[in-house]
PDB file of C-alpha atoms in Angstrom:
ATOM      1  CA  MET A 103     109.025  96.779  93.761  1.00  0.00           C
ATOM      2  CA  ALA A 104     111.283  95.983  96.783  1.00  0.00           C
ATOM      3  CA  SER A 105     109.522  96.439 100.102  1.00  0.00           C
ATOM      4  CA  ASP A 106     110.391  96.786 103.812  1.00  0.00           C
ATOM      5  CA  ARG A 107     107.021  95.911 105.000  1.00  0.00           C
ATOM      6  CA  PRO A 108     106.917  92.593 106.762  1.00  0.00           C
ATOM      7  CA  THR A 109     104.444  90.204 105.343  1.00  0.00           C
ATOM      8  CA  HIS A 110     105.422  87.308 107.336  1.00  0.00           C
ATOM      9  CA  ASP A 111     108.672  86.254 109.087  1.00  0.00           C
ATOM     10  CA  PRO A 112     111.066  85.163 106.353  1.00  0.00           C
ATOM     11  CA  LEU A 113     112.837  83.216 109.035  1.00  0.00           C
ATOM     12  CA  ASP A 114     110.010  80.781 109.553  1.00  0.00           C
ATOM     13  CA  VAL A 115     111.097  78.720 106.547  1.00  0.00           C
ATOM     14  CA  LEU A 116     114.651  78.300 107.684  1.00  0.00           C
ATOM     15  CA  THR A 117     115.863  74.634 108.437  1.00  0.00           C
ATOM     16  CA  ALA A 118     117.630  73.950 111.693  1.00  0.00           C
ATOM     17  CA  ARG A 119     120.990  73.900 109.869  1.00  0.00           C
ATOM     18  CA  GLN A 120     120.211  77.341 108.308  1.00  0.00           C
ATOM     19  CA  ARG A 121     119.341  78.770 111.701  1.00  0.00           C
ATOM     20  CA  LEU A 122     122.596  77.436 113.126  1.00  0.00           C
ATOM     21  CA  GLY A 123     124.362  78.951 110.183  1.00  0.00           C
ATOM     22  CA  LEU A 124     122.557  82.304 110.891  1.00  0.00           C
ATOM     23  CA  SER A 125     123.515  82.223 114.411  1.00  0.00           C
ATOM     24  CA  GLU A 126     127.202  81.859 113.412  1.00  0.00           C
ATOM     25  CA  ILE A 127     126.844  84.859 111.042  1.00  0.00           C
ATOM     26  CA  PHE A 128     125.437  86.915 113.860  1.00  0.00           C
ATOM     27  CA  ASP A 129     128.483  86.100 116.081  1.00  0.00           C
ATOM     28  CA  GLU A 130     130.657  87.156 112.956  1.00  0.00           C
ATOM     29  CA  VAL A 131     128.863  90.517 112.901  1.00  0.00           C
ATOM     30  CA  ARG A 132     129.244  91.037 116.794  1.00  0.00           C
ATOM     31  CA  LEU A 133     132.968  90.314 116.447  1.00  0.00           C
ATOM     32  CA  ALA A 134     133.396  92.655 113.497  1.00  0.00           C
ATOM     33  CA  SER A 135     135.327  95.805 114.450  1.00  0.00           C
ATOM     34  CA  GLY A 136     132.765  98.209 113.040  1.00  0.00           C
ATOM     35  CA  TRP A 137     131.432  99.100 109.481  1.00  0.00           C
ATOM     36  CA  SER A 138     133.040  97.138 106.676  1.00  0.00           C
ATOM     37  CA  TRP A 139     132.142  96.226 103.177  1.00  0.00           C
ATOM     38  CA  GLN A 140     133.040  92.702 104.160  1.00  0.00           C
ATOM     39  CA  LEU A 141     129.787  92.525 106.439  1.00  0.00           C
ATOM     40  CA  PRO A 142     127.395  89.815 105.354  1.00  0.00           C
ATOM     41  CA  VAL A 143     124.067  90.212 103.554  1.00  0.00           C
ATOM     42  CA  LEU A 144     121.607  87.331 103.279  1.00  0.00           C
ATOM     43  CA  LEU A 145     119.858  86.315 100.052  1.00  0.00           C
ATOM     44  CA  GLN A 146     116.937  84.092 100.457  1.00  0.00           C
ATOM     45  CA  GLU A 147     115.732  82.100  97.353  1.00  0.00           C
ATOM     46  CA  ARG A 148     112.138  80.951  98.319  1.00  0.00           C
ATOM     47  CA  SER A 149     111.682  78.734  95.230  1.00  0.00           C
ATOM     48  CA  TRP A 150     114.768  76.628  96.211  1.00  0.00           C
ATOM     49  CA  LEU A 151     114.563  77.131  99.983  1.00  0.00           C
ATOM     50  CA  ARG A 152     118.130  78.488  99.689  1.00  0.00           C
ATOM     51  CA  LEU A 153     119.771  80.899 101.877  1.00  0.00           C
ATOM     52  CA  MET A 154     122.960  82.472 100.666  1.00  0.00           C
ATOM     53  CA  ARG A 155     125.542  84.761 102.620  1.00  0.00           C
ATOM     54  CA  ILE A 156     127.508  87.192 100.522  1.00  0.00           C
ATOM     55  CA  ASN A 157     129.666  90.029 101.473  1.00  0.00           C
ATOM     56  CA  LEU A 158     128.163  93.564 101.157  1.00  0.00           C
ATOM     57  CA  ARG A 159     130.756  94.390  98.517  1.00  0.00           C
ATOM     58  CA  ASP A 160     129.458  91.577  96.226  1.00  0.00           C
ATOM     59  CA  LEU A 161     125.892  92.511  96.710  1.00  0.00           C
ATOM     60  CA  SER A 162     125.809  94.726  93.436  1.00  0.00           C
ATOM     61  CA  ARG A 163     127.354  91.759  91.565  1.00  0.00           C
ATOM     62  CA  HIS A 164     124.874  89.203  92.644  1.00  0.00           C
ATOM     63  CA  LEU A 165     121.886  91.691  92.320  1.00  0.00           C
ATOM     64  CA  PRO A 166     122.857  94.481  89.829  1.00  0.00           C
ATOM     65  CA  PRO A 167     120.647  97.516  90.900  1.00  0.00           C
ATOM     66  CA  ASP A 168     118.519  98.899  88.038  1.00  0.00           C
ATOM     67  CA  GLY A 169     119.792 102.401  87.513  1.00  0.00           C
ATOM     68  CA  ARG A 170     117.556 103.424  84.698  1.00  0.00           C
ATOM     69  CA  GLU A 171     115.474 105.964  86.507  1.00  0.00           C
ATOM     70  CA  ASP A 172     118.923 107.564  87.914  1.00  0.00           C
ATOM     71  CA  ALA A 173     120.253 108.346  84.407  1.00  0.00           C
ATOM     72  CA  PRO A 174     121.911 111.659  84.549  1.00  0.00           C
ATOM     73  CA  GLU A 175     119.605 112.979  81.653  1.00  0.00           C
ATOM     74  CA  LEU A 176     116.588 112.089  83.706  1.00  0.00           C
ATOM     75  CA  SER A 177     117.849 113.330  86.995  1.00  0.00           C
ATOM     76  CA  ARG A 178     118.731 116.757  85.351  1.00  0.00           C
ATOM     77  CA  PHE A 179     115.186 116.869  84.037  1.00  0.00           C
ATOM     78  CA  ARG A 180     113.562 116.024  87.287  1.00  0.00           C
ATOM     79  CA  GLY A 181     115.711 118.639  88.926  1.00  0.00           C
ATOM     80  CA  LEU A 182     114.784 121.474  86.444  1.00  0.00           C
ATOM     81  CA  LEU A 183     111.170 120.574  87.039  1.00  0.00           C
ATOM     82  CA  GLU A 184     111.525 120.977  90.808  1.00  0.00           C
ATOM     83  CA  GLN A 185     113.181 124.266  90.289  1.00  0.00           C
ATOM     84  CA  GLY A 186     110.046 125.447  88.428  1.00  0.00           C
ATOM     85  CA  VAL A 187     111.273 125.189  84.977  1.00  0.00           C
ATOM     86  CA  ASP A 188     108.513 124.703  82.312  1.00  0.00           C
ATOM     87  CA  PRO A 189     108.572 121.060  81.227  1.00  0.00           C
ATOM     88  CA  LEU A 190     109.115 121.863  77.576  1.00  0.00           C
ATOM     89  CA  GLN A 191     112.100 124.232  78.455  1.00  0.00           C
ATOM     90  CA  ALA A 192     113.435 121.654  80.872  1.00  0.00           C
ATOM     91  CA  GLN A 193     113.430 119.135  78.114  1.00  0.00           C
ATOM     92  CA  GLN A 194     115.114 121.541  75.626  1.00  0.00           C
ATOM     93  CA  ARG A 195     117.800 122.378  78.269  1.00  0.00           C
ATOM     94  CA  CYS A 196     118.437 118.624  78.743  1.00  0.00           C
ATOM     95  CA  TRP A 197     118.795 118.214  74.968  1.00  0.00           C
ATOM     96  CA  ALA A 198     121.302 120.999  74.833  1.00  0.00           C
ATOM     97  CA  GLU A 199     123.301 119.656  77.805  1.00  0.00           C
ATOM     98  CA  PHE A 200     123.256 115.825  76.873  1.00  0.00           C
ATOM     99  CA  GLY A 201     122.045 115.799  73.241  1.00  0.00           C
ATOM    100  CA  MET A 202     118.728 114.819  71.986  1.00  0.00           C
ATOM    101  CA  GLU A 203     119.603 111.225  71.242  1.00  0.00           C
ATOM    102  CA  ASP A 204     120.999 110.447  74.631  1.00  0.00           C
ATOM    103  CA  CYS A 205     118.043 111.975  76.317  1.00  0.00           C
ATOM    104  CA  HIS A 206     115.668 110.043  74.205  1.00  0.00           C
ATOM    105  CA  ARG A 207     117.717 106.802  74.796  1.00  0.00           C
ATOM    106  CA  ALA A 208     117.421 107.288  78.567  1.00  0.00           C
ATOM    107  CA  LEU A 209     113.828 107.882  78.579  1.00  0.00           C
ATOM    108  CA  ARG A 210     113.254 104.884  76.330  1.00  0.00           C
ATOM    109  CA  ARG A 211     115.205 102.680  78.722  1.00  0.00           C
ATOM    110  CA  TYR A 212     113.269 103.986  81.638  1.00  0.00           C
ATOM    111  CA  TRP A 213     109.969 103.261  79.947  1.00  0.00           C
ATOM    112  CA  ASP A 214     110.946 100.016  78.632  1.00  0.00           C
ATOM    113  CA  GLY A 215     112.122  98.915  82.199  1.00  0.00           C
ATOM    114  CA  ASN A 216     108.698 100.082  83.609  1.00  0.00           C
ATOM    115  CA  GLU A 217     106.877  97.870  81.108  1.00  0.00           C
ATOM    116  CA  SER A 218     108.915  94.743  81.860  1.00  0.00           C
ATOM    117  CA  LEU A 219     108.717  92.468  84.772  1.00  0.00           C
ATOM    118  CA  ARG A 220     111.130  94.100  87.425  1.00  0.00           C
ATOM    119  CA  ASP A 221     112.118  93.094  90.940  1.00  0.00           C
ATOM    120  CA  GLY A 222     112.204  96.629  92.184  1.00  0.00           C
ATOM    121  CA  TRP A 223     115.939  96.532  92.973  1.00  0.00           C
ATOM    122  CA  THR A 224     116.813 100.076  91.973  1.00  0.00           C
ATOM    123  CA  LEU A 225     120.083 102.054  92.552  1.00  0.00           C
ATOM    124  CA  SER A 226     118.427 104.143  95.356  1.00  0.00           C
ATOM    125  CA  ARG A 227     117.139 100.843  96.977  1.00  0.00           C
ATOM    126  CA  TYR A 228     120.656  99.568  97.098  1.00  0.00           C
ATOM    127  CA  LEU A 229     122.178 102.959  98.317  1.00  0.00           C
ATOM    128  CA  ASP A 230     119.495 102.967 101.046  1.00  0.00           C
ATOM    129  CA  LEU A 231     120.398  99.398 102.117  1.00  0.00           C
ATOM    130  CA  VAL A 232     124.096 100.169 102.363  1.00  0.00           C
ATOM    131  CA  SER A 233     123.313 103.562 104.146  1.00  0.00           C
ATOM    132  CA  ARG A 234     120.977 102.013 106.716  1.00  0.00           C
ATOM    133  CA  TYR A 235     123.204  99.045 107.300  1.00  0.00           C
ATOM    134  CA  ARG A 236     126.104 101.305 108.028  1.00  0.00           C
ATOM    135  CA  HIS A 237     123.997 103.548 110.247  1.00  0.00           C
ATOM    136  CA  ARG A 238     122.872 100.573 112.302  1.00  0.00           C
ATOM    137  CA  ILE A 239     126.333  98.979 112.709  1.00  0.00           C
ATOM    138  CA  ASP A 240     127.861 102.245 113.643  1.00  0.00           C
ATOM    139  CA  HIS A 241     125.182 102.570 116.388  1.00  0.00           C
ATOM    140  CA  GLY A 242     126.292  99.292 117.816  1.00  0.00           C
ATOM    141  CA  GLU A 243     123.417  97.197 116.578  1.00  0.00           C
ATOM    142  CA  THR A 244     123.833  93.608 115.639  1.00  0.00           C
ATOM    143  CA  VAL A 245     121.844  93.242 112.334  1.00  0.00           C
ATOM    144  CA  LEU A 246     121.797  91.516 109.054  1.00  0.00           C
ATOM    145  CA  PRO A 247     119.953  92.553 105.943  1.00  0.00           C
ATOM    146  CA  LEU A 248     117.914  89.801 104.461  1.00  0.00           C
ATOM    147  CA  LEU A 249     116.712  90.193 100.904  1.00  0.00           C
ATOM    148  CA  VAL A 250     113.948  87.643 100.055  1.00  0.00           C
ATOM    149  CA  LEU A 251     114.387  87.437  96.308  1.00  0.00           C
ATOM    150  CA  ALA A 252     111.180  87.816  94.082  1.00  0.00           C
ATOM    151  CA  GLN A 253     110.363  84.675  92.349  1.00  0.00           C
ATOM    152  CA  GLN A 254     111.266  84.743  88.639  1.00  0.00           C
ATOM    153  CA  GLY A 255     108.243  85.745  86.391  1.00  0.00           C
ATOM    154  CA  SER A 256     106.266  87.299  89.170  1.00  0.00           C
ATOM    155  CA  ARG A 257     105.177  90.853  89.692  1.00  0.00           C
ATOM    156  CA  GLU A 258     106.198  91.100  93.254  1.00  0.00           C
ATOM    157  CA  GLY A 259     109.549  92.709  94.191  1.00  0.00           C
ATOM    158  CA  HIS A 260     112.599  91.714  96.338  1.00  0.00           C
ATOM    159  CA  ARG A 261     111.582  92.209  99.948  1.00  0.00           C
ATOM    160  CA  LEU A 262     114.068  93.611 102.448  1.00  0.00           C
ATOM    161  CA  HIS A 263     113.928  92.701 106.045  1.00  0.00           C
ATOM    162  CA  TRP A 264     116.405  93.520 108.931  1.00  0.00           C
ATOM    163  CA  VAL A 265     117.199  90.593 111.097  1.00  0.00           C
ATOM    164  CA  THR A 266     118.625  91.193 114.546  1.00  0.00           C
ATOM    165  CA  ASP A 267     119.495  88.866 117.224  1.00  0.00           C
ATOM    166  CA  ARG A 268     116.373  90.091 119.021  1.00  0.00           C
ATOM    167  CA  THR A 269     114.146  88.914 116.138  1.00  0.00           C
ATOM    168  CA  PRO A 270     111.645  86.572 117.826  1.00  0.00           C
ATOM    169  CA  THR A 271     112.432  83.604 115.664  1.00  0.00           C
ATOM    170  CA  MET A 272     116.079  84.163 116.468  1.00  0.00           C
ATOM    171  CA  ARG A 273     115.904  84.409 120.310  1.00  0.00           C
ATOM    172  CA  HIS A 274     115.292  80.739 121.004  1.00  0.00           C
ATOM    173  CA  THR A 275     118.120  79.557 118.580  1.00  0.00           C
ATOM    174  CA  CYS A 276     120.656  82.222 119.382  1.00  0.00           C
ATOM    175  CA  ALA A 277     120.289  82.762 123.012  1.00  0.00           C
TER     176      ALA A 277
END
């Protein structure tokens, strides 16, 4: 599962050259004329000690969000349950609206995904990142989302960090 909890400073592993590049990216964000899908996002691959800069508009292509739990059939079912509809009746209504086969397929994809190794990068996490990024930029904050990618085959998820030009590790390199 992707996490916002800081476990350690992801900038500690950056090389001097990467720090200099990061400083230049902060300058780019400072000079930006506000919110844009062109704003940078950082992806850190710990296995290769690689730091990539991509545009926000390309994030969903580099890291496709897992939308299985947001399937319309499952969203409708959860909505009916929240309205107090009996689970069996909710299921029957979903079958009537979407078809039994589509409901079954959505549920199977959801459970298959929960049983396999996942990085926690869901559609809701992606949309949350975009929303928070926009909010912070709109409020004049110089900030970069840094996704520390989960190592392949591990059970951990991608970790999201918000790096600012006030982040302690950046102060001495960007000031």
